[in-house]
mmCIF file with all atom_site columns, C-alpha atoms and ligand atoms in Angstrom:
data_model
loop_
_atom_site.group_PDB
_atom_site.id
_atom_site.type_symbol
_atom_site.label_atom_id
_atom_site.label_alt_id
_atom_site.label_comp_id
_atom_site.label_asym_id
_atom_site.label_entity_id
_atom_site.label_seq_id
_atom_site.pdbx_PDB_ins_code
_atom_site.Cartn_x
_atom_site.Cartn_y
_atom_site.Cartn_z
_atom_site.occupancy
_atom_site.B_iso_or_equiv
_atom_site.pdbx_formal_charge
_atom_site.auth_seq_id
_atom_site.auth_comp_id
_atom_site.auth_asym_id
_atom_site.auth_atom_id
_atom_site.pdbx_PDB_model_num
ATOM   1   C CA . MET X 1 1   ? 23.392  -20.389 8.791   1.00 0.00 ? 268 MET X CA 1
ATOM   2   C CA . VAL X 1 2   ? 21.126  -21.264 5.863   1.00 0.00 ? 269 VAL X CA 1
ATOM   3   C CA . LYS X 1 3   ? 22.653  -19.885 2.663   1.00 0.00 ? 270 LYS X CA 1
ATOM   4   C CA . LYS X 1 4   ? 20.139  -18.717 0.097   1.00 0.00 ? 271 LYS X CA 1
ATOM   5   C CA . GLU X 1 5   ? 20.166  -16.218 -2.728  1.00 0.00 ? 272 GLU X CA 1
ATOM   6   C CA . PHE X 1 6   ? 17.859  -13.632 -4.260  1.00 0.00 ? 273 PHE X CA 1
ATOM   7   C CA . ARG X 1 7   ? 18.210  -12.933 -7.988  1.00 0.00 ? 274 ARG X CA 1
ATOM   8   C CA . ALA X 1 8   ? 18.884  -9.211  -8.108  1.00 0.00 ? 275 ALA X CA 1
ATOM   9   C CA . GLU X 1 9   ? 20.736  -6.386  -9.793  1.00 0.00 ? 276 GLU X CA 1
ATOM   10  C CA . PRO X 1 10  ? 23.568  -5.521  -9.939  1.00 0.00 ? 277 PRO X CA 1
ATOM   11  C CA . PHE X 1 11  ? 24.270  -9.097  -8.709  1.00 0.00 ? 278 PHE X CA 1
ATOM   12  C CA . SER X 1 12  ? 22.611  -11.805 -6.598  1.00 0.00 ? 279 SER X CA 1
ATOM   13  C CA . LEU X 1 13  ? 22.244  -11.211 -2.876  1.00 0.00 ? 280 LEU X CA 1
ATOM   14  C CA . ALA X 1 14  ? 23.060  -14.012 -0.422  1.00 0.00 ? 281 ALA X CA 1
ATOM   15  C CA . PHE X 1 15  ? 20.827  -14.144 2.646   1.00 0.00 ? 282 PHE X CA 1
ATOM   16  C CA . ASP X 1 16  ? 19.819  -16.295 5.597   1.00 0.00 ? 283 ASP X CA 1
ATOM   17  C CA . PRO X 1 17  ? 16.063  -16.291 6.357   1.00 0.00 ? 284 PRO X CA 1
ATOM   18  C CA . ALA X 1 18  ? 16.872  -16.259 10.089  1.00 0.00 ? 285 ALA X CA 1
ATOM   19  C CA . THR X 1 19  ? 18.566  -12.865 9.718   1.00 0.00 ? 286 THR X CA 1
ATOM   20  C CA . THR X 1 20  ? 16.249  -11.368 7.081   1.00 0.00 ? 287 THR X CA 1
ATOM   21  C CA . ALA X 1 21  ? 13.231  -9.133  7.692   1.00 0.00 ? 288 ALA X CA 1
ATOM   22  C CA . LEU X 1 22  ? 10.515  -7.737  5.454   1.00 0.00 ? 289 LEU X CA 1
ATOM   23  C CA . VAL X 1 23  ? 9.872   -4.036  6.033   1.00 0.00 ? 290 VAL X CA 1
ATOM   24  C CA . MET X 1 24  ? 6.610   -2.794  4.539   1.00 0.00 ? 291 MET X CA 1
ATOM   25  C CA . ILE X 1 25  ? 6.813   0.983   4.279   1.00 0.00 ? 292 ILE X CA 1
ATOM   26  C CA . ASP X 1 26  ? 3.708   3.155   4.771   1.00 0.00 ? 293 ASP X CA 1
ATOM   27  C CA . MET X 1 27  ? 1.105   1.082   2.909   1.00 0.00 ? 294 MET X CA 1
ATOM   28  C CA . GLN X 1 28  ? -1.497  3.418   4.417   1.00 0.00 ? 295 GLN X CA 1
ATOM   29  C CA . ARG X 1 29  ? -4.797  4.663   3.068   1.00 0.00 ? 296 ARG X CA 1
ATOM   30  C CA . ASP X 1 30  ? -3.350  8.191   3.161   1.00 0.00 ? 297 ASP X CA 1
ATOM   31  C CA . PHE X 1 31  ? -0.929  7.276   0.358   1.00 0.00 ? 298 PHE X CA 1
ATOM   32  C CA . VAL X 1 32  ? -2.723  4.652   -1.728  1.00 0.00 ? 299 VAL X CA 1
ATOM   33  C CA . GLU X 1 33  ? -6.425  5.489   -1.498  1.00 0.00 ? 300 GLU X CA 1
ATOM   34  C CA . PRO X 1 34  ? -8.318  8.530   -2.808  1.00 0.00 ? 301 PRO X CA 1
ATOM   35  C CA . GLY X 1 35  ? -8.998  11.252  -0.228  1.00 0.00 ? 302 GLY X CA 1
ATOM   36  C CA . GLY X 1 36  ? -5.701  11.010  1.659   1.00 0.00 ? 303 GLY X CA 1
ATOM   37  C CA . PHE X 1 37  ? -2.400  12.852  1.885   1.00 0.00 ? 304 PHE X CA 1
ATOM   38  C CA . GLY X 1 38  ? -1.106  11.666  -1.499  1.00 0.00 ? 305 GLY X CA 1
ATOM   39  C CA . GLU X 1 39  ? -4.164  12.911  -3.348  1.00 0.00 ? 306 GLU X CA 1
ATOM   40  C CA . ALA X 1 40  ? -4.246  16.170  -1.334  1.00 0.00 ? 307 ALA X CA 1
ATOM   41  C CA . LEU X 1 41  ? -0.744  16.841  -2.646  1.00 0.00 ? 308 LEU X CA 1
ATOM   42  C CA . GLY X 1 42  ? -2.130  16.613  -6.192  1.00 0.00 ? 309 GLY X CA 1
ATOM   43  C CA . ASN X 1 43  ? -1.152  13.040  -7.010  1.00 0.00 ? 310 ASN X CA 1
ATOM   44  C CA . ASP X 1 44  ? -2.958  10.211  -8.805  1.00 0.00 ? 311 ASP X CA 1
ATOM   45  C CA . VAL X 1 45  ? -3.041  7.340   -6.302  1.00 0.00 ? 312 VAL X CA 1
ATOM   46  C CA . SER X 1 46  ? -3.760  4.733   -8.989  1.00 0.00 ? 313 SER X CA 1
ATOM   47  C CA . LEU X 1 47  ? -0.049  4.959   -9.883  1.00 0.00 ? 314 LEU X CA 1
ATOM   48  C CA . VAL X 1 48  ? 1.040   3.561   -6.499  1.00 0.00 ? 315 VAL X CA 1
ATOM   49  C CA . ARG X 1 49  ? -1.720  0.967   -6.213  1.00 0.00 ? 316 ARG X CA 1
ATOM   50  C CA . THR X 1 50  ? 0.164   -1.277  -8.689  1.00 0.00 ? 317 THR X CA 1
ATOM   51  C CA . ALA X 1 51  ? 2.430   -2.243  -5.765  1.00 0.00 ? 318 ALA X CA 1
ATOM   52  C CA . ILE X 1 52  ? -0.396  -3.805  -3.727  1.00 0.00 ? 319 ILE X CA 1
ATOM   53  C CA . GLU X 1 53  ? -0.704  -7.191  -5.489  1.00 0.00 ? 320 GLU X CA 1
ATOM   54  C CA . PRO X 1 54  ? 3.076   -7.853  -5.683  1.00 0.00 ? 321 PRO X CA 1
ATOM   55  C CA . CYS X 1 55  ? 3.374   -6.794  -2.005  1.00 0.00 ? 322 CYS X CA 1
ATOM   56  C CA . LYS X 1 56  ? 0.671   -9.319  -1.103  1.00 0.00 ? 323 LYS X CA 1
ATOM   57  C CA . LYS X 1 57  ? 2.729   -12.098 -2.719  1.00 0.00 ? 324 LYS X CA 1
ATOM   58  C CA . VAL X 1 58  ? 5.952   -11.097 -0.961  1.00 0.00 ? 325 VAL X CA 1
ATOM   59  C CA . LEU X 1 59  ? 4.157   -10.676 2.368   1.00 0.00 ? 326 LEU X CA 1
ATOM   60  C CA . ALA X 1 60  ? 2.606   -14.164 2.076   1.00 0.00 ? 327 ALA X CA 1
ATOM   61  C CA . ALA X 1 61  ? 5.979   -15.708 1.142   1.00 0.00 ? 328 ALA X CA 1
ATOM   62  C CA . ALA X 1 62  ? 7.753   -13.904 4.000   1.00 0.00 ? 329 ALA X CA 1
ATOM   63  C CA . ARG X 1 63  ? 5.165   -15.084 6.512   1.00 0.00 ? 330 ARG X CA 1
ATOM   64  C CA . LYS X 1 64  ? 5.421   -18.662 5.205   1.00 0.00 ? 331 LYS X CA 1
ATOM   65  C CA . ALA X 1 65  ? 9.232   -18.573 5.465   1.00 0.00 ? 332 ALA X CA 1
ATOM   66  C CA . GLY X 1 66  ? 8.987   -17.326 9.073   1.00 0.00 ? 333 GLY X CA 1
ATOM   67  C CA . LEU X 1 67  ? 10.642  -13.953 8.421   1.00 0.00 ? 334 LEU X CA 1
ATOM   68  C CA . LEU X 1 68  ? 10.298  -11.082 10.824  1.00 0.00 ? 335 LEU X CA 1
ATOM   69  C CA . VAL X 1 69  ? 7.728   -8.743  9.222   1.00 0.00 ? 336 VAL X CA 1
ATOM   70  C CA . ILE X 1 70  ? 7.598   -5.083  10.270  1.00 0.00 ? 337 ILE X CA 1
ATOM   71  C CA . HIS X 1 71  ? 5.120   -2.484  9.015   1.00 0.00 ? 338 HIS X CA 1
ATOM   72  C CA . THR X 1 72  ? 5.629   1.278   9.196   1.00 0.00 ? 339 THR X CA 1
ATOM   73  C CA . ARG X 1 73  ? 3.194   4.187   9.186   1.00 0.00 ? 340 ARG X CA 1
ATOM   74  C CA . GLU X 1 74  ? 4.034   7.826   8.604   1.00 0.00 ? 341 GLU X CA 1
ATOM   75  C CA . GLY X 1 75  ? 2.009   10.141  10.818  1.00 0.00 ? 342 GLY X CA 1
ATOM   76  C CA . HIS X 1 76  ? 1.768   12.480  13.728  1.00 0.00 ? 343 HIS X CA 1
ATOM   77  C CA . ARG X 1 77  ? 0.300   13.000  17.158  1.00 0.00 ? 344 ARG X CA 1
ATOM   78  C CA . ALA X 1 78  ? -3.196  14.534  17.211  1.00 0.00 ? 345 ALA X CA 1
ATOM   79  C CA . ASP X 1 79  ? -1.694  17.717  18.702  1.00 0.00 ? 346 ASP X CA 1
ATOM   80  C CA . LEU X 1 80  ? 0.933   17.791  15.880  1.00 0.00 ? 347 LEU X CA 1
ATOM   81  C CA . ALA X 1 81  ? 3.642   18.513  18.480  1.00 0.00 ? 348 ALA X CA 1
ATOM   82  C CA . ASP X 1 82  ? 5.918   16.081  16.590  1.00 0.00 ? 349 ASP X CA 1
ATOM   83  C CA . CYS X 1 83  ? 5.393   17.727  13.190  1.00 0.00 ? 350 CYS X CA 1
ATOM   84  C CA . PRO X 1 84  ? 7.989   20.416  12.540  1.00 0.00 ? 351 PRO X CA 1
ATOM   85  C CA . PRO X 1 85  ? 6.738   23.580  10.827  1.00 0.00 ? 352 PRO X CA 1
ATOM   86  C CA . ALA X 1 86  ? 9.002   22.793  7.867   1.00 0.00 ? 353 ALA X CA 1
ATOM   87  C CA . LYS X 1 87  ? 6.958   19.639  7.269   1.00 0.00 ? 354 LYS X CA 1
ATOM   88  C CA . LEU X 1 88  ? 3.567   21.006  8.287   1.00 0.00 ? 355 LEU X CA 1
ATOM   89  C CA . THR X 1 89  ? 3.248   23.897  5.880   1.00 0.00 ? 356 THR X CA 1
ATOM   90  C CA . ARG X 1 90  ? 4.463   24.145  2.320   1.00 0.00 ? 357 ARG X CA 1
ATOM   91  C CA . GLY X 1 91  ? 4.039   27.316  0.274   1.00 0.00 ? 358 GLY X CA 1
ATOM   92  C CA . GLY X 1 92  ? 1.305   28.578  2.588   1.00 0.00 ? 359 GLY X CA 1
ATOM   93  C CA . LYS X 1 93  ? -0.652  25.310  2.334   1.00 0.00 ? 360 LYS X CA 1
ATOM   94  C CA . THR X 1 94  ? -1.189  22.961  5.252   1.00 0.00 ? 361 THR X CA 1
ATOM   95  C CA . PHE X 1 95  ? -2.357  19.398  4.634   1.00 0.00 ? 362 PHE X CA 1
ATOM   96  C CA . ILE X 1 96  ? -1.156  17.447  7.661   1.00 0.00 ? 363 ILE X CA 1
ATOM   97  C CA . GLY X 1 97  ? -3.751  17.597  10.431  1.00 0.00 ? 364 GLY X CA 1
ATOM   98  C CA . SER X 1 98  ? -6.465  19.053  8.210   1.00 0.00 ? 365 SER X CA 1
ATOM   99  C CA . ASP X 1 99  ? -9.820  17.311  7.794   1.00 0.00 ? 366 ASP X CA 1
ATOM   100 C CA . GLY X 1 100 ? -10.331 14.961  4.856   1.00 0.00 ? 367 GLY X CA 1
ATOM   101 C CA . PRO X 1 101 ? -12.756 12.215  3.835   1.00 0.00 ? 368 PRO X CA 1
ATOM   102 C CA . MET X 1 102 ? -10.705 9.701   5.865   1.00 0.00 ? 369 MET X CA 1
ATOM   103 C CA . GLY X 1 103 ? -10.274 11.891  8.937   1.00 0.00 ? 370 GLY X CA 1
ATOM   104 C CA . ARG X 1 104 ? -7.406  14.236  9.790   1.00 0.00 ? 371 ARG X CA 1
ATOM   105 C CA . ILE X 1 105 ? -4.627  13.780  7.252   1.00 0.00 ? 372 ILE X CA 1
ATOM   106 C CA . LEU X 1 106 ? -1.559  11.852  8.453   1.00 0.00 ? 373 LEU X CA 1
ATOM   107 C CA . VAL X 1 107 ? -2.734  11.871  12.068  1.00 0.00 ? 374 VAL X CA 1
ATOM   108 C CA . ARG X 1 108 ? -2.376  8.695   14.147  1.00 0.00 ? 375 ARG X CA 1
ATOM   109 C CA . GLY X 1 109 ? -5.623  6.917   14.919  1.00 0.00 ? 376 GLY X CA 1
ATOM   110 C CA . GLU X 1 110 ? -7.484  8.345   11.910  1.00 0.00 ? 377 GLU X CA 1
ATOM   111 C CA . LYS X 1 111 ? -8.845  6.059   9.181   1.00 0.00 ? 378 LYS X CA 1
ATOM   112 C CA . GLY X 1 112 ? -6.512  7.470   6.530   1.00 0.00 ? 379 GLY X CA 1
ATOM   113 C CA . HIS X 1 113 ? -3.464  6.823   8.700   1.00 0.00 ? 380 HIS X CA 1
ATOM   114 C CA . ASP X 1 114 ? -4.228  3.113   8.995   1.00 0.00 ? 381 ASP X CA 1
ATOM   115 C CA . LEU X 1 115 ? -2.619  0.382   6.912   1.00 0.00 ? 382 LEU X CA 1
ATOM   116 C CA . ILE X 1 116 ? -4.656  -0.858  3.956   1.00 0.00 ? 383 ILE X CA 1
ATOM   117 C CA . PRO X 1 117 ? -6.728  -4.007  4.543   1.00 0.00 ? 384 PRO X CA 1
ATOM   118 C CA . GLU X 1 118 ? -4.969  -5.876  1.709   1.00 0.00 ? 385 GLU X CA 1
ATOM   119 C CA . LEU X 1 119 ? -1.671  -5.788  3.634   1.00 0.00 ? 386 LEU X CA 1
ATOM   120 C CA . TYR X 1 120 ? -2.890  -5.613  7.212   1.00 0.00 ? 387 TYR X CA 1
ATOM   121 C CA . PRO X 1 121 ? -0.488  -6.856  9.916   1.00 0.00 ? 388 PRO X CA 1
ATOM   122 C CA . VAL X 1 122 ? -1.222  -10.095 11.707  1.00 0.00 ? 389 VAL X CA 1
ATOM   123 C CA . ALA X 1 123 ? -0.596  -10.747 15.408  1.00 0.00 ? 390 ALA X CA 1
ATOM   124 C CA . GLY X 1 124 ? 3.107   -10.575 16.257  1.00 0.00 ? 391 GLY X CA 1
ATOM   125 C CA . GLU X 1 125 ? 4.105   -8.214  13.432  1.00 0.00 ? 392 GLU X CA 1
ATOM   126 C CA . PRO X 1 126 ? 5.405   -4.932  14.874  1.00 0.00 ? 393 PRO X CA 1
ATOM   127 C CA . VAL X 1 127 ? 4.020   -1.650  13.522  1.00 0.00 ? 394 VAL X CA 1
ATOM   128 C CA . VAL X 1 128 ? 6.423   1.294   13.673  1.00 0.00 ? 395 VAL X CA 1
ATOM   129 C CA . ASP X 1 129 ? 4.927   4.784   13.828  1.00 0.00 ? 396 ASP X CA 1
ATOM   130 C CA . LYS X 1 130 ? 7.329   7.267   12.290  1.00 0.00 ? 397 LYS X CA 1
ATOM   131 C CA . PRO X 1 131 ? 7.137   11.057  12.211  1.00 0.00 ? 398 PRO X CA 1
ATOM   132 C CA . GLY X 1 132 ? 9.565   11.409  9.294   1.00 0.00 ? 399 GLY X CA 1
ATOM   133 C CA . LYS X 1 133 ? 10.171  9.949   5.874   1.00 0.00 ? 400 LYS X CA 1
ATOM   134 C CA . GLY X 1 134 ? 12.915  7.575   7.010   1.00 0.00 ? 401 GLY X CA 1
ATOM   135 C CA . ALA X 1 135 ? 11.762  4.639   9.145   1.00 0.00 ? 402 ALA X CA 1
ATOM   136 C CA . PHE X 1 136 ? 14.824  4.854   11.425  1.00 0.00 ? 403 PHE X CA 1
ATOM   137 C CA . TYR X 1 137 ? 14.371  8.505   12.373  1.00 0.00 ? 404 TYR X CA 1
ATOM   138 C CA . GLN X 1 138 ? 12.946  8.822   15.918  1.00 0.00 ? 405 GLN X CA 1
ATOM   139 C CA . THR X 1 139 ? 11.706  5.217   16.001  1.00 0.00 ? 406 THR X CA 1
ATOM   140 C CA . ASP X 1 140 ? 12.740  1.942   17.637  1.00 0.00 ? 407 ASP X CA 1
ATOM   141 C CA . LEU X 1 141 ? 13.166  0.128   14.297  1.00 0.00 ? 408 LEU X CA 1
ATOM   142 C CA . HIS X 1 142 ? 16.946  -0.276  14.562  1.00 0.00 ? 409 HIS X CA 1
ATOM   143 C CA . LEU X 1 143 ? 16.632  -1.541  18.137  1.00 0.00 ? 410 LEU X CA 1
ATOM   144 C CA . MET X 1 144 ? 14.086  -4.176  17.081  1.00 0.00 ? 411 MET X CA 1
ATOM   145 C CA . LEU X 1 145 ? 16.115  -5.303  14.056  1.00 0.00 ? 412 LEU X CA 1
ATOM   146 C CA . HIS X 1 146 ? 19.359  -5.388  16.059  1.00 0.00 ? 413 HIS X CA 1
ATOM   147 C CA . THR X 1 147 ? 17.720  -7.327  18.885  1.00 0.00 ? 414 THR X CA 1
ATOM   148 C CA . ALA X 1 148 ? 16.416  -9.903  16.383  1.00 0.00 ? 415 ALA X CA 1
ATOM   149 C CA . GLY X 1 149 ? 19.877  -10.234 14.785  1.00 0.00 ? 416 GLY X CA 1
ATOM   150 C CA . ILE X 1 150 ? 18.660  -8.985  11.397  1.00 0.00 ? 417 ILE X CA 1
ATOM   151 C CA . LYS X 1 151 ? 21.222  -8.289  8.658   1.00 0.00 ? 418 LYS X CA 1
ATOM   152 C CA . THR X 1 152 ? 19.163  -8.223  5.439   1.00 0.00 ? 419 THR X CA 1
ATOM   153 C CA . LEU X 1 153 ? 16.050  -6.150  4.715   1.00 0.00 ? 420 LEU X CA 1
ATOM   154 C CA . ILE X 1 154 ? 13.490  -6.675  1.966   1.00 0.00 ? 421 ILE X CA 1
ATOM   155 C CA . VAL X 1 155 ? 12.004  -3.185  1.609   1.00 0.00 ? 422 VAL X CA 1
ATOM   156 C CA . CYS X 1 156 ? 8.584   -2.702  -0.015  1.00 0.00 ? 423 CYS X CA 1
ATOM   157 C CA . GLY X 1 157 ? 5.994   0.084   0.071   1.00 0.00 ? 424 GLY X CA 1
ATOM   158 C CA . VAL X 1 158 ? 5.435   3.696   -0.881  1.00 0.00 ? 425 VAL X CA 1
ATOM   159 C CA . THR X 1 159 ? 6.641   5.990   -2.156  1.00 0.00 ? 426 THR X CA 1
ATOM   160 C CA . THR X 1 160 ? 9.768   4.787   -3.908  1.00 0.00 ? 427 THR X CA 1
ATOM   161 C CA . GLU X 1 161 ? 11.710  8.042   -4.039  1.00 0.00 ? 428 GLU X CA 1
ATOM   162 C CA . VAL X 1 162 ? 10.497  9.393   -0.692  1.00 0.00 ? 429 VAL X CA 1
ATOM   163 C CA . CYS X 1 163 ? 9.989   7.029   2.267   1.00 0.00 ? 430 CYS X CA 1
ATOM   164 C CA . VAL X 1 164 ? 11.358  3.860   0.637   1.00 0.00 ? 431 VAL X CA 1
ATOM   165 C CA . THR X 1 165 ? 14.714  5.236   -0.498  1.00 0.00 ? 432 THR X CA 1
ATOM   166 C CA . THR X 1 166 ? 15.125  7.419   2.595   1.00 0.00 ? 433 THR X CA 1
ATOM   167 C CA . THR X 1 167 ? 14.737  4.252   4.663   1.00 0.00 ? 434 THR X CA 1
ATOM   168 C CA . VAL X 1 168 ? 17.091  2.248   2.430   1.00 0.00 ? 435 VAL X CA 1
ATOM   169 C CA . ARG X 1 169 ? 19.785  4.923   2.770   1.00 0.00 ? 436 ARG X CA 1
ATOM   170 C CA . GLU X 1 170 ? 19.326  5.015   6.557   1.00 0.00 ? 437 GLU X CA 1
ATOM   171 C CA . ALA X 1 171 ? 19.467  1.203   6.713   1.00 0.00 ? 438 ALA X CA 1
ATOM   172 C CA . ASN X 1 172 ? 22.555  0.984   4.503   1.00 0.00 ? 439 ASN X CA 1
ATOM   173 C CA . ASP X 1 173 ? 24.429  3.396   6.778   1.00 0.00 ? 440 ASP X CA 1
ATOM   174 C CA . ARG X 1 174 ? 23.488  1.227   9.762   1.00 0.00 ? 441 ARG X CA 1
ATOM   175 C CA . GLY X 1 175 ? 24.997  -1.854  8.117   1.00 0.00 ? 442 GLY X CA 1
ATOM   176 C CA . TYR X 1 176 ? 21.926  -3.600  6.718   1.00 0.00 ? 443 TYR X CA 1
ATOM   177 C CA . GLU X 1 177 ? 21.877  -5.067  3.202   1.00 0.00 ? 444 GLU X CA 1
ATOM   178 C CA . CYS X 1 178 ? 18.666  -3.941  1.510   1.00 0.00 ? 445 CYS X CA 1
ATOM   179 C CA . ILE X 1 179 ? 16.869  -5.483  -1.436  1.00 0.00 ? 446 ILE X CA 1
ATOM   180 C CA . VAL X 1 180 ? 13.988  -3.617  -3.089  1.00 0.00 ? 447 VAL X CA 1
ATOM   181 C CA . PRO X 1 181 ? 11.568  -5.555  -5.322  1.00 0.00 ? 448 PRO X CA 1
ATOM   182 C CA . ALA X 1 182 ? 10.777  -2.994  -8.049  1.00 0.00 ? 449 ALA X CA 1
ATOM   183 C CA . ASP X 1 183 ? 7.138   -4.033  -8.517  1.00 0.00 ? 450 ASP X CA 1
ATOM   184 C CA . CYS X 1 184 ? 6.506   -3.852  -4.724  1.00 0.00 ? 451 CYS X CA 1
ATOM   185 C CA . VAL X 1 185 ? 7.309   -0.136  -4.512  1.00 0.00 ? 452 VAL X CA 1
ATOM   186 C CA . GLY X 1 186 ? 5.270   2.680   -6.006  1.00 0.00 ? 453 GLY X CA 1
ATOM   187 C CA . SER X 1 187 ? 5.669   6.312   -6.981  1.00 0.00 ? 454 SER X CA 1
ATOM   188 C CA . TYR X 1 188 ? 3.255   8.970   -8.223  1.00 0.00 ? 455 TYR X CA 1
ATOM   189 C CA . PHE X 1 189 ? 5.965   9.822   -10.790 1.00 0.00 ? 456 PHE X CA 1
ATOM   190 C CA . PRO X 1 190 ? 7.041   7.065   -13.213 1.00 0.00 ? 457 PRO X CA 1
ATOM   191 C CA . GLU X 1 191 ? 10.352  8.798   -13.952 1.00 0.00 ? 458 GLU X CA 1
ATOM   192 C CA . PHE X 1 192 ? 11.170  9.070   -10.229 1.00 0.00 ? 459 PHE X CA 1
ATOM   193 C CA . GLN X 1 193 ? 10.348  5.374   -9.819  1.00 0.00 ? 460 GLN X CA 1
ATOM   194 C CA . ARG X 1 194 ? 12.845  4.507   -12.531 1.00 0.00 ? 461 ARG X CA 1
ATOM   195 C CA . PHE X 1 195 ? 15.631  6.760   -11.319 1.00 0.00 ? 462 PHE X CA 1
ATOM   196 C CA . ALA X 1 196 ? 15.159  5.988   -7.612  1.00 0.00 ? 463 ALA X CA 1
ATOM   197 C CA . LEU X 1 197 ? 15.633  2.294   -8.379  1.00 0.00 ? 464 LEU X CA 1
ATOM   198 C CA . GLU X 1 198 ? 18.610  3.029   -10.656 1.00 0.00 ? 465 GLU X CA 1
ATOM   199 C CA . MET X 1 199 ? 20.255  5.013   -7.844  1.00 0.00 ? 466 MET X CA 1
ATOM   200 C CA . ILE X 1 200 ? 19.933  2.193   -5.302  1.00 0.00 ? 467 ILE X CA 1
ATOM   201 C CA . LYS X 1 201 ? 21.748  -0.384  -7.426  1.00 0.00 ? 468 LYS X CA 1
ATOM   202 C CA . ALA X 1 202 ? 24.246  1.904   -9.203  1.00 0.00 ? 469 ALA X CA 1
ATOM   203 C CA . GLN X 1 203 ? 27.983  1.823   -8.481  1.00 0.00 ? 470 GLN X CA 1
ATOM   204 C CA . GLY X 1 204 ? 27.964  -1.862  -7.502  1.00 0.00 ? 471 GLY X CA 1
ATOM   205 C CA . ALA X 1 205 ? 24.926  -1.694  -5.160  1.00 0.00 ? 472 ALA X CA 1
ATOM   206 C CA . ILE X 1 206 ? 25.841  1.605   -3.516  1.00 0.00 ? 473 ILE X CA 1
ATOM   207 C CA . PHE X 1 207 ? 22.711  1.560   -1.292  1.00 0.00 ? 474 PHE X CA 1
ATOM   208 C CA . GLY X 1 208 ? 21.334  -1.880  -2.059  1.00 0.00 ? 475 GLY X CA 1
ATOM   209 C CA . TRP X 1 209 ? 19.948  -4.369  -4.546  1.00 0.00 ? 476 TRP X CA 1
ATOM   210 C CA . VAL X 1 210 ? 16.933  -4.187  -6.864  1.00 0.00 ? 477 VAL X CA 1
ATOM   211 C CA . SER X 1 211 ? 14.867  -7.225  -7.679  1.00 0.00 ? 478 SER X CA 1
ATOM   212 C CA . ASP X 1 212 ? 11.192  -8.134  -8.181  1.00 0.00 ? 479 ASP X CA 1
ATOM   213 C CA . SER X 1 213 ? 8.450   -9.975  -6.326  1.00 0.00 ? 480 SER X CA 1
ATOM   214 C CA . ALA X 1 214 ? 8.962   -13.225 -8.280  1.00 0.00 ? 481 ALA X CA 1
ATOM   215 C CA . ALA X 1 215 ? 12.660  -13.319 -7.369  1.00 0.00 ? 482 ALA X CA 1
ATOM   216 C CA . ILE X 1 216 ? 11.882  -12.677 -3.695  1.00 0.00 ? 483 ILE X CA 1
ATOM   217 C CA . VAL X 1 217 ? 9.237   -15.419 -3.628  1.00 0.00 ? 484 VAL X CA 1
ATOM   218 C CA . ASP X 1 218 ? 11.591  -17.859 -5.435  1.00 0.00 ? 485 ASP X CA 1
ATOM   219 C CA . GLY X 1 219 ? 14.484  -16.993 -3.116  1.00 0.00 ? 486 GLY X CA 1
ATOM   220 C CA . LEU X 1 220 ? 12.390  -17.566 -0.008  1.00 0.00 ? 487 LEU X CA 1
ATOM   221 C CA . LYS X 1 221 ? 11.049  -20.886 -1.343  1.00 0.00 ? 488 LYS X CA 1
ATOM   222 C CA . SER X 1 222 ? 14.397  -22.284 -2.567  1.00 0.00 ? 489 SER X CA 1
HETATM 223 N N1 . TIU F 2 .   ? 4.649   12.431  -0.870  1.00 0.00 ? 794 TIU F N1 1
HETATM 224 C C1 . TIU F 2 .   ? 5.268   11.282  -1.041  1.00 0.00 ? 794 TIU F C1 1
HETATM 225 O O1 . TIU F 2 .   ? 5.618   10.865  -2.150  1.00 0.00 ? 794 TIU F O1 1
HETATM 226 N N2 . TIU F 2 .   ? 5.529   10.471  0.044   1.00 0.00 ? 794 TIU F N2 1
HETATM 227 C C2 . TIU F 2 .   ? 5.403   10.796  1.352   1.00 0.00 ? 794 TIU F C2 1
HETATM 228 O O2 . TIU F 2 .   ? 5.092   11.921  1.727   1.00 0.00 ? 794 TIU F O2 1
HETATM 229 N N3 . TIU F 2 .   ? 5.595   9.790   2.265   1.00 0.00 ? 794 TIU F N3 1
HETATM 230 C C3 . TIU F 2 .   ? 5.978   8.496   1.948   1.00 0.00 ? 794 TIU F C3 1
HETATM 231 O O3 . TIU F 2 .   ? 6.614   8.256   0.922   1.00 0.00 ? 794 TIU F O3 1
HETATM 232 N N4 . TIU F 2 .   ? 5.576   7.525   2.755   1.00 0.00 ? 794 TIU F N4 1
#
């Protein structure tokens, strides 16, 4: 066991690179580029694009340190049979499955559903397709992490208060220790970004730890 530490709040997090994975949540065109799901919902995607550069640094450091790296994508089958009506239609409006400039919104195989080129997976990095907001719901993520003996998760991606924190809560209940670098997660709502991060680390790390990209890179190098 190699004992290392990430600087974090509310206190440092001890980790072993052999049992630590980086989970990159939904860094898809549909959320971070114009013309996708995020913009269709009325959001300004420039607000979440700030996470891209810090994510690049953490991804490079994780690859160099030999960490397991897993990417997730939110999306649905082309026939939408895995998209419950409660998710499909909101207030009479349907976005998922409708045509957009990057193909059918949030549908697997379409351009908008793909991961952004800046953070594209390399050979050997699993990609988890998820129908929900949480990355554990109806996926094989837990099985892969458990099989690899993973105990600690570095969780990056978008959006902070939706898919990132849903996944952190799911992971925490399954026994993983999660650390979220604040500059590597993005929200369309600055106040939600702030409070989502506050909630994770409150009450003595009730769901996990909050840090930043520099602390993750330093911790992996140390
Ligand atoms: N709308 C929004 O903020 N997020 C999502 O719908 N999905 C993810 O966060 N990936």
